Amino acid sequence: DDLIAQLPQSDVINLHWIAGFIDYGSFFASVPRATPVIWTLHDMNAFTGGCHYSFGCERYTERCGLCPQLGSHNHRDLAEQVWQRKLDALTRIPPTGLHIVAPSRWLAHEVKRSTLSKHFPVSVIPYGVDTEAFAPRDRLTARDVFGLPRDARVILFVSEGVGNRRKGMALLGQALDSLRDLPNVVLISVGRGEPIDLKVPSIHLGFIDNDRVLSLVYSGADLLVVPSLQDNLPNTVLEAMACGTPVVGFDTGGVPDMVRPGITGMLAPLEDAVALRTAIVEILRSPERRVAMATNCRRVVMEEFTLELQARRYAELYDASIRKICPSA
């Protein structure tokens, strides 16, 4: 109630990350009925008993409890209690009182599978990327800036934290362990923490929070590898593609929304390090194909993932939501 009272008068409320910040019950009960609520999800937390990614557990499709991430053997564990509190709050909202936005087709599909959220309408609005900050830079100049050999085959791995198990650097390591027959391979990693030991030459650049500097890193690489085990619509893929850098990743989550096999990169079956290696080699051994993919990457971003297009899609959803509640608006 206090939070609603502090909000300025508005035509639409657009929620984003609210885990640990908003109490579902009191918030949704206090929103004026004439004010549509749009909720943009960035992971699975809104419709599970607490996990942000389920790692294959499907209890959220019925009722959480016996949570594997908690190591629980109790039907009434913390996950079940959180799930029940969410159920109590969300079942009081009429289907017209909340519209969910998912950035990826995968997340939208999971929204419709959960007993907590399946009765709400859902739209897919992908993230947009700043195509001026993230744009192709001169490849050789970029390599000179970071002291990379000009003739190297440069593989890039970018994550907020390189030790995050979900981001899959260990599987990338398995794929690269067998690349000794491919000369001049260098792995560049970006992110907080220390990367795992690898059997190929590697350079860790640490965390980079400047978009234009990061665009130089993308531009200097031959390809970005995204070996995530589960992911929504990773910004690193969009950033790399905006810089004209093809992407290799696992066929999971929202990655296939961006990575079109043979066009903007290659996909491998989930957790298949051998297939991941094959996809990496296929691009590195064909410079002409890599250049064609680079052109496609930038084109796809400009056609489907700009900030302007993202804003337009939200504006259209806001207008439609207002008209649904107030037809004369």
Short mmCIF file of C-alpha atoms in Angstrom, two decimals:
data_model
loop_
_atom_site.label_atom_id
_atom_site.label_comp_id
_atom_site.label_asym_id
_atom_site.label_seq_id
_atom_site.Cartn_x
_atom_site.Cartn_y
_atom_site.Cartn_z
CA ASP A 1 0.00 0.00 0.00
CA ASP A 2 2.82 2.42 0.86
CA LEU A 3 4.52 1.70 -2.47
CA ILE A 4 1.35 2.37 -4.48
CA ALA A 5 0.82 5.61 -2.54
CA GLN A 6 4.30 6.77 -3.52
CA LEU A 7 3.82 6.08 -7.22
CA PRO A 8 2.95 9.08 -9.41
CA GLN A 9 -0.39 8.99 -11.20
CA SER A 10 0.07 6.91 -14.34
CA ASP A 11 -1.83 5.41 -17.24
CA VAL A 12 0.17 2.16 -17.16
CA ILE A 13 2.43 0.44 -14.63
CA ASN A 14 5.29 -1.56 -16.17
CA LEU A 15 7.01 -3.85 -13.67
CA HIS A 16 10.42 -5.37 -14.34
CA TRP A 17 12.64 -6.87 -11.64
CA ILE A 18 10.60 -7.02 -8.42
CA ALA A 19 11.94 -10.13 -6.64
CA GLY A 20 12.54 -9.23 -3.00
CA PHE A 21 11.16 -5.73 -3.58
CA ILE A 22 7.39 -5.97 -4.00
CA ASP A 23 4.95 -8.10 -2.02
CA TYR A 24 2.68 -9.66 -4.62
CA GLY A 25 -0.44 -9.71 -2.45
CA SER A 26 -0.46 -6.12 -1.20
CA PHE A 27 0.83 -4.62 -4.44
CA PHE A 28 -1.64 -6.15 -6.87
CA ALA A 29 -4.52 -5.66 -4.44
CA SER A 30 -3.72 -1.94 -4.28
CA VAL A 31 -3.36 -1.19 -8.00
CA PRO A 32 -6.37 0.81 -9.26
CA ARG A 33 -8.54 -1.34 -11.52
CA ALA A 34 -8.40 1.32 -14.24
CA THR A 35 -4.59 1.09 -14.40
CA PRO A 36 -3.26 -1.78 -16.53
CA VAL A 37 -0.18 -3.58 -15.25
CA ILE A 38 2.47 -4.86 -17.67
CA TRP A 39 5.06 -7.20 -16.14
CA THR A 40 8.26 -7.75 -18.10
CA LEU A 41 9.98 -10.94 -16.96
CA HIS A 42 13.72 -11.43 -17.23
CA ASP A 43 13.87 -14.98 -15.90
CA MET A 44 11.55 -17.61 -14.39
CA ASN A 45 11.30 -16.29 -10.82
CA ALA A 46 7.83 -14.76 -11.15
CA PHE A 47 6.17 -18.10 -11.85
CA THR A 48 8.24 -20.53 -9.73
CA GLY A 49 8.68 -21.15 -6.03
CA GLY A 50 11.77 -18.96 -6.05
CA CYS A 51 14.31 -20.24 -8.58
CA HIS A 52 15.34 -17.91 -11.38
CA TYR A 53 16.16 -20.82 -13.68
CA SER A 54 14.77 -24.31 -13.15
CA PHE A 55 17.65 -26.38 -14.61
CA GLY A 56 15.22 -29.00 -15.88
CA CYS A 57 12.96 -29.18 -12.82
CA GLU A 58 9.32 -28.88 -13.88
CA ARG A 59 7.59 -28.70 -10.51
CA TYR A 60 6.53 -25.11 -11.24
CA THR A 61 4.13 -26.51 -13.85
CA GLU A 62 2.07 -28.01 -11.00
CA ARG A 63 3.20 -27.13 -7.47
CA CYS A 64 6.66 -26.42 -6.13
CA GLY A 65 8.15 -28.38 -3.24
CA LEU A 66 10.86 -31.04 -2.92
CA CYS A 67 13.07 -28.38 -4.51
CA PRO A 68 16.23 -29.89 -6.04
CA GLN A 69 18.07 -26.57 -5.85
CA LEU A 70 17.46 -26.51 -2.10
CA GLY A 71 18.40 -30.17 -1.78
CA SER A 72 15.00 -30.60 -0.18
CA HIS A 73 13.08 -33.79 0.56
CA ASN A 74 10.16 -31.90 2.09
CA HIS A 75 6.89 -31.25 0.22
CA ARG A 76 6.36 -28.17 2.41
CA ASP A 77 9.78 -26.63 1.96
CA LEU A 78 10.55 -22.95 1.37
CA ALA A 79 9.92 -23.27 -2.38
CA GLU A 80 6.42 -24.61 -1.78
CA GLN A 81 5.65 -21.87 0.73
CA VAL A 82 6.80 -19.16 -1.68
CA TRP A 83 4.82 -20.81 -4.47
CA GLN A 84 1.68 -20.82 -2.30
CA ARG A 85 2.04 -17.12 -1.41
CA LYS A 86 2.37 -16.28 -5.09
CA LEU A 87 -0.64 -18.44 -5.94
CA ASP A 88 -2.77 -16.72 -3.30
CA ALA A 89 -1.88 -13.30 -4.74
CA LEU A 90 -2.01 -14.07 -8.47
CA THR A 91 -5.29 -15.97 -8.44
CA ARG A 92 -7.00 -12.81 -7.15
CA ILE A 93 -6.00 -10.89 -10.28
CA PRO A 94 -8.49 -11.10 -13.17
CA PRO A 95 -6.95 -12.14 -16.51
CA THR A 96 -7.43 -8.57 -17.78
CA GLY A 97 -5.60 -7.10 -14.78
CA LEU A 98 -2.12 -8.24 -15.77
CA HIS A 99 -0.30 -8.66 -19.07
CA ILE A 100 3.05 -10.45 -19.07
CA VAL A 101 5.88 -9.64 -21.46
CA ALA A 102 8.60 -12.21 -22.19
CA PRO A 103 11.72 -11.19 -24.12
CA SER A 104 12.03 -14.67 -25.68
CA ARG A 105 9.65 -17.22 -27.15
CA TRP A 106 11.05 -19.79 -24.73
CA LEU A 107 10.18 -17.72 -21.65
CA ALA A 108 6.69 -17.01 -23.02
CA HIS A 109 6.19 -20.75 -23.43
CA GLU A 110 7.27 -21.39 -19.83
CA VAL A 111 4.89 -18.68 -18.58
CA LYS A 112 2.02 -20.63 -20.14
CA ARG A 113 3.20 -23.89 -18.54
CA SER A 114 3.21 -22.59 -14.97
CA THR A 115 0.11 -22.97 -12.82
CA LEU A 116 0.87 -19.52 -11.39
CA SER A 117 0.83 -17.55 -14.65
CA LYS A 118 -0.84 -19.58 -17.40
CA HIS A 119 -4.16 -17.70 -17.20
CA PHE A 120 -2.58 -14.31 -18.01
CA PRO A 121 -2.02 -13.04 -21.57
CA VAL A 122 1.61 -12.94 -22.65
CA SER A 123 3.42 -11.10 -25.43
CA VAL A 124 6.94 -11.57 -26.74
CA ILE A 125 8.90 -8.32 -26.99
CA PRO A 126 12.63 -8.94 -27.50
CA TYR A 127 15.28 -6.74 -25.99
CA GLY A 128 16.70 -3.99 -28.14
CA VAL A 129 20.38 -3.18 -28.43
CA ASP A 130 22.09 0.20 -28.88
CA THR A 131 23.26 -0.15 -32.49
CA GLU A 132 25.45 2.95 -32.28
CA ALA A 133 27.40 1.83 -29.21
CA PHE A 134 27.51 -1.76 -30.50
CA ALA A 135 28.58 -1.53 -34.12
CA PRO A 136 31.29 -3.15 -36.26
CA ARG A 137 34.75 -1.64 -35.60
CA ASP A 138 37.90 -2.24 -37.57
CA ARG A 139 38.91 -5.80 -36.75
CA LEU A 140 42.68 -5.37 -36.87
CA THR A 141 42.60 -2.11 -34.90
CA ALA A 142 40.49 -3.83 -32.26
CA ARG A 143 43.04 -6.62 -31.98
CA ASP A 144 45.90 -4.13 -31.69
CA VAL A 145 44.12 -2.37 -28.81
CA PHE A 146 44.00 -5.56 -26.76
CA GLY A 147 47.35 -6.95 -27.87
CA LEU A 148 45.86 -9.84 -29.84
CA PRO A 149 47.73 -11.46 -32.71
CA ARG A 150 46.32 -10.15 -35.98
CA ASP A 151 46.32 -13.60 -37.59
CA ALA A 152 44.83 -15.48 -34.61
CA ARG A 153 41.52 -17.33 -34.59
CA VAL A 154 39.88 -15.47 -31.73
CA ILE A 155 37.04 -17.07 -29.74
CA LEU A 156 35.19 -14.86 -27.27
CA PHE A 157 33.31 -15.74 -24.06
CA VAL A 158 31.44 -12.95 -22.24
CA SER A 159 29.49 -13.26 -18.99
CA GLU A 160 28.79 -10.96 -16.05
CA GLY A 161 30.52 -13.62 -13.95
CA VAL A 162 32.72 -16.14 -15.73
CA GLY A 163 32.29 -18.62 -12.87
CA ASN A 164 28.50 -18.73 -13.16
CA ARG A 165 27.75 -22.42 -13.77
CA ARG A 166 24.64 -21.60 -15.79
CA LYS A 167 26.75 -19.73 -18.35
CA GLY A 168 28.59 -22.95 -19.19
CA MET A 169 32.27 -22.03 -19.34
CA ALA A 170 33.17 -25.54 -18.16
CA LEU A 171 31.50 -26.99 -21.26
CA LEU A 172 33.31 -24.47 -23.44
CA GLY A 173 36.51 -25.69 -21.83
CA GLN A 174 35.65 -29.27 -22.82
CA ALA A 175 35.03 -28.18 -26.40
CA LEU A 176 38.30 -26.26 -26.57
CA ASP A 177 40.38 -29.04 -25.02
CA SER A 178 40.19 -30.91 -28.31
CA LEU A 179 41.03 -27.94 -30.54
CA ARG A 180 44.75 -28.53 -30.45
CA ASP A 181 44.67 -29.52 -34.13
CA LEU A 182 43.46 -26.04 -35.09
CA PRO A 183 46.39 -23.59 -35.04
CA ASN A 184 46.45 -20.01 -33.74
CA VAL A 185 43.36 -20.35 -31.53
CA VAL A 186 43.06 -17.80 -28.70
CA LEU A 187 40.20 -17.54 -26.21
CA ILE A 188 39.30 -14.11 -24.86
CA SER A 189 37.09 -14.04 -21.76
CA VAL A 190 35.29 -11.04 -20.27
CA GLY A 191 33.56 -10.91 -16.89
CA ARG A 192 34.01 -10.85 -13.15
CA GLY A 193 36.01 -13.62 -11.48
CA GLU A 194 38.70 -15.94 -12.75
CA PRO A 195 38.13 -18.29 -15.69
CA ILE A 196 38.85 -22.00 -15.56
CA ASP A 197 42.18 -23.37 -16.75
CA LEU A 198 42.14 -24.13 -20.47
CA LYS A 199 44.35 -26.08 -22.84
CA VAL A 200 44.37 -23.28 -25.43
CA PRO A 201 46.04 -19.87 -25.10
CA SER A 202 43.67 -17.50 -23.32
CA ILE A 203 43.47 -13.90 -22.17
CA HIS A 204 41.08 -12.72 -19.45
CA LEU A 205 40.13 -9.05 -19.78
CA GLY A 206 38.13 -8.85 -16.56
CA PHE A 207 34.83 -6.99 -16.28
CA ILE A 208 34.21 -4.25 -18.88
CA ASP A 209 31.39 -1.78 -18.20
CA ASN A 210 31.97 0.54 -21.17
CA ASP A 211 29.82 -0.37 -24.17
CA ARG A 212 32.13 1.10 -26.79
CA VAL A 213 35.15 -0.67 -25.35
CA LEU A 214 33.13 -3.88 -25.28
CA SER A 215 32.18 -3.34 -28.93
CA LEU A 216 35.90 -3.35 -29.75
CA VAL A 217 36.24 -6.71 -28.01
CA TYR A 218 33.34 -8.15 -30.02
CA SER A 219 34.71 -6.68 -33.25
CA GLY A 220 38.13 -8.19 -32.67
CA ALA A 221 36.75 -11.72 -32.25
CA ASP A 222 36.01 -14.25 -34.98
CA LEU A 223 33.04 -15.56 -33.04
CA LEU A 224 31.28 -15.44 -29.69
CA VAL A 225 30.51 -18.73 -27.93
CA VAL A 226 27.45 -18.79 -25.63
CA PRO A 227 27.42 -22.23 -23.94
CA SER A 228 24.62 -21.33 -21.51
CA LEU A 229 22.72 -24.22 -19.94
CA GLN A 230 19.58 -22.11 -19.66
CA ASP A 231 19.08 -18.48 -20.64
CA ASN A 232 16.36 -16.01 -21.52
CA LEU A 233 17.59 -13.71 -24.30
CA PRO A 234 21.26 -13.08 -23.45
CA ASN A 235 22.30 -9.52 -24.27
CA THR A 236 25.79 -10.73 -25.17
CA VAL A 237 24.39 -12.41 -28.28
CA LEU A 238 22.66 -9.23 -29.45
CA GLU A 239 25.73 -7.12 -28.69
CA ALA A 240 28.02 -9.47 -30.62
CA MET A 241 25.64 -9.66 -33.59
CA ALA A 242 25.31 -5.86 -33.66
CA CYS A 243 29.11 -5.75 -33.99
CA GLY A 244 29.02 -8.25 -36.87
CA THR A 245 30.32 -11.18 -34.82
CA PRO A 246 28.75 -14.63 -35.46
CA VAL A 247 27.60 -16.67 -32.47
CA VAL A 248 27.86 -20.35 -31.56
CA GLY A 249 25.73 -21.61 -28.70
CA PHE A 250 23.54 -24.36 -27.34
CA ASP A 251 20.00 -24.71 -28.64
CA THR A 252 18.37 -23.60 -25.41
CA GLY A 253 16.20 -20.81 -24.03
CA GLY A 254 16.04 -17.70 -26.17
CA VAL A 255 19.34 -18.29 -27.96
CA PRO A 256 17.61 -19.73 -31.08
CA ASP A 257 15.56 -16.50 -31.35
CA MET A 258 18.79 -14.79 -32.39
CA VAL A 259 21.17 -17.48 -33.63
CA ARG A 260 19.90 -18.79 -36.98
CA PRO A 261 22.03 -21.80 -38.03
CA GLY A 262 24.13 -21.03 -41.07
CA ILE A 263 22.94 -17.41 -41.13
CA THR A 264 24.03 -15.66 -37.92
CA GLY A 265 25.93 -18.55 -36.34
CA MET A 266 25.54 -22.19 -35.35
CA LEU A 267 23.63 -24.13 -32.69
CA ALA A 268 24.59 -27.34 -30.88
CA PRO A 269 22.41 -29.68 -28.81
CA LEU A 270 22.31 -28.72 -25.14
CA GLU A 271 25.41 -29.78 -23.16
CA ASP A 272 26.96 -31.49 -26.22
CA ALA A 273 30.56 -30.25 -26.04
CA VAL A 274 31.56 -32.31 -29.10
CA ALA A 275 28.87 -30.71 -31.24
CA LEU A 276 29.83 -27.31 -29.85
CA ARG A 277 33.42 -27.92 -30.93
CA THR A 278 32.26 -28.97 -34.41
CA ALA A 279 30.25 -25.75 -34.80
CA ILE A 280 33.21 -23.62 -33.66
CA VAL A 281 35.57 -25.34 -36.07
CA GLU A 282 33.12 -25.04 -38.96
CA ILE A 283 33.12 -21.26 -38.68
CA LEU A 284 36.83 -20.83 -37.89
CA ARG A 285 37.89 -22.92 -40.90
CA SER A 286 35.74 -20.95 -43.35
CA PRO A 287 36.65 -17.23 -43.35
CA GLU A 288 34.32 -16.55 -46.28
CA ARG A 289 31.37 -18.06 -44.44
CA ARG A 290 32.26 -16.14 -41.30
CA VAL A 291 32.24 -12.87 -43.24
CA ALA A 292 28.83 -13.69 -44.73
CA MET A 293 27.50 -14.49 -41.25
CA ALA A 294 28.93 -11.22 -39.95
CA THR A 295 26.91 -9.27 -42.52
CA ASN A 296 23.79 -11.25 -41.65
CA CYS A 297 24.29 -10.62 -37.93
CA ARG A 298 24.23 -6.86 -38.32
CA ARG A 299 21.28 -7.02 -40.74
CA VAL A 300 19.15 -9.19 -38.41
CA VAL A 301 19.81 -6.87 -35.47
CA MET A 302 18.87 -3.79 -37.51
CA GLU A 303 15.68 -5.47 -38.70
CA GLU A 304 14.51 -7.10 -35.45
CA PHE A 305 16.37 -5.96 -32.33
CA THR A 306 16.78 -2.17 -32.29
CA LEU A 307 15.85 -0.04 -29.30
CA GLU A 308 13.41 1.89 -31.51
CA LEU A 309 11.55 -1.28 -32.42
CA GLN A 310 11.45 -2.40 -28.79
CA ALA A 311 10.00 0.98 -27.75
CA ARG A 312 7.39 0.87 -30.52
CA ARG A 313 6.23 -2.59 -29.47
CA TYR A 314 5.83 -1.48 -25.86
CA ALA A 315 3.96 1.67 -26.90
CA GLU A 316 1.54 -0.44 -28.92
CA LEU A 317 1.01 -2.80 -25.97
CA TYR A 318 0.43 0.13 -23.59
CA ASP A 319 -2.18 1.61 -25.94
CA ALA A 320 -3.94 -1.73 -26.38
CA SER A 321 -3.97 -2.37 -22.61
CA ILE A 322 -5.45 1.05 -21.86
CA ARG A 323 -8.15 0.62 -24.53
CA LYS A 324 -9.02 -2.82 -23.15
CA ILE A 325 -9.83 -1.31 -19.73
CA CYS A 326 -11.15 2.05 -20.99
CA PRO A 327 -12.52 1.57 -24.55
CA SER A 328 -13.15 5.30 -24.91
CA ALA A 329 -9.53 6.24 -24.11
#
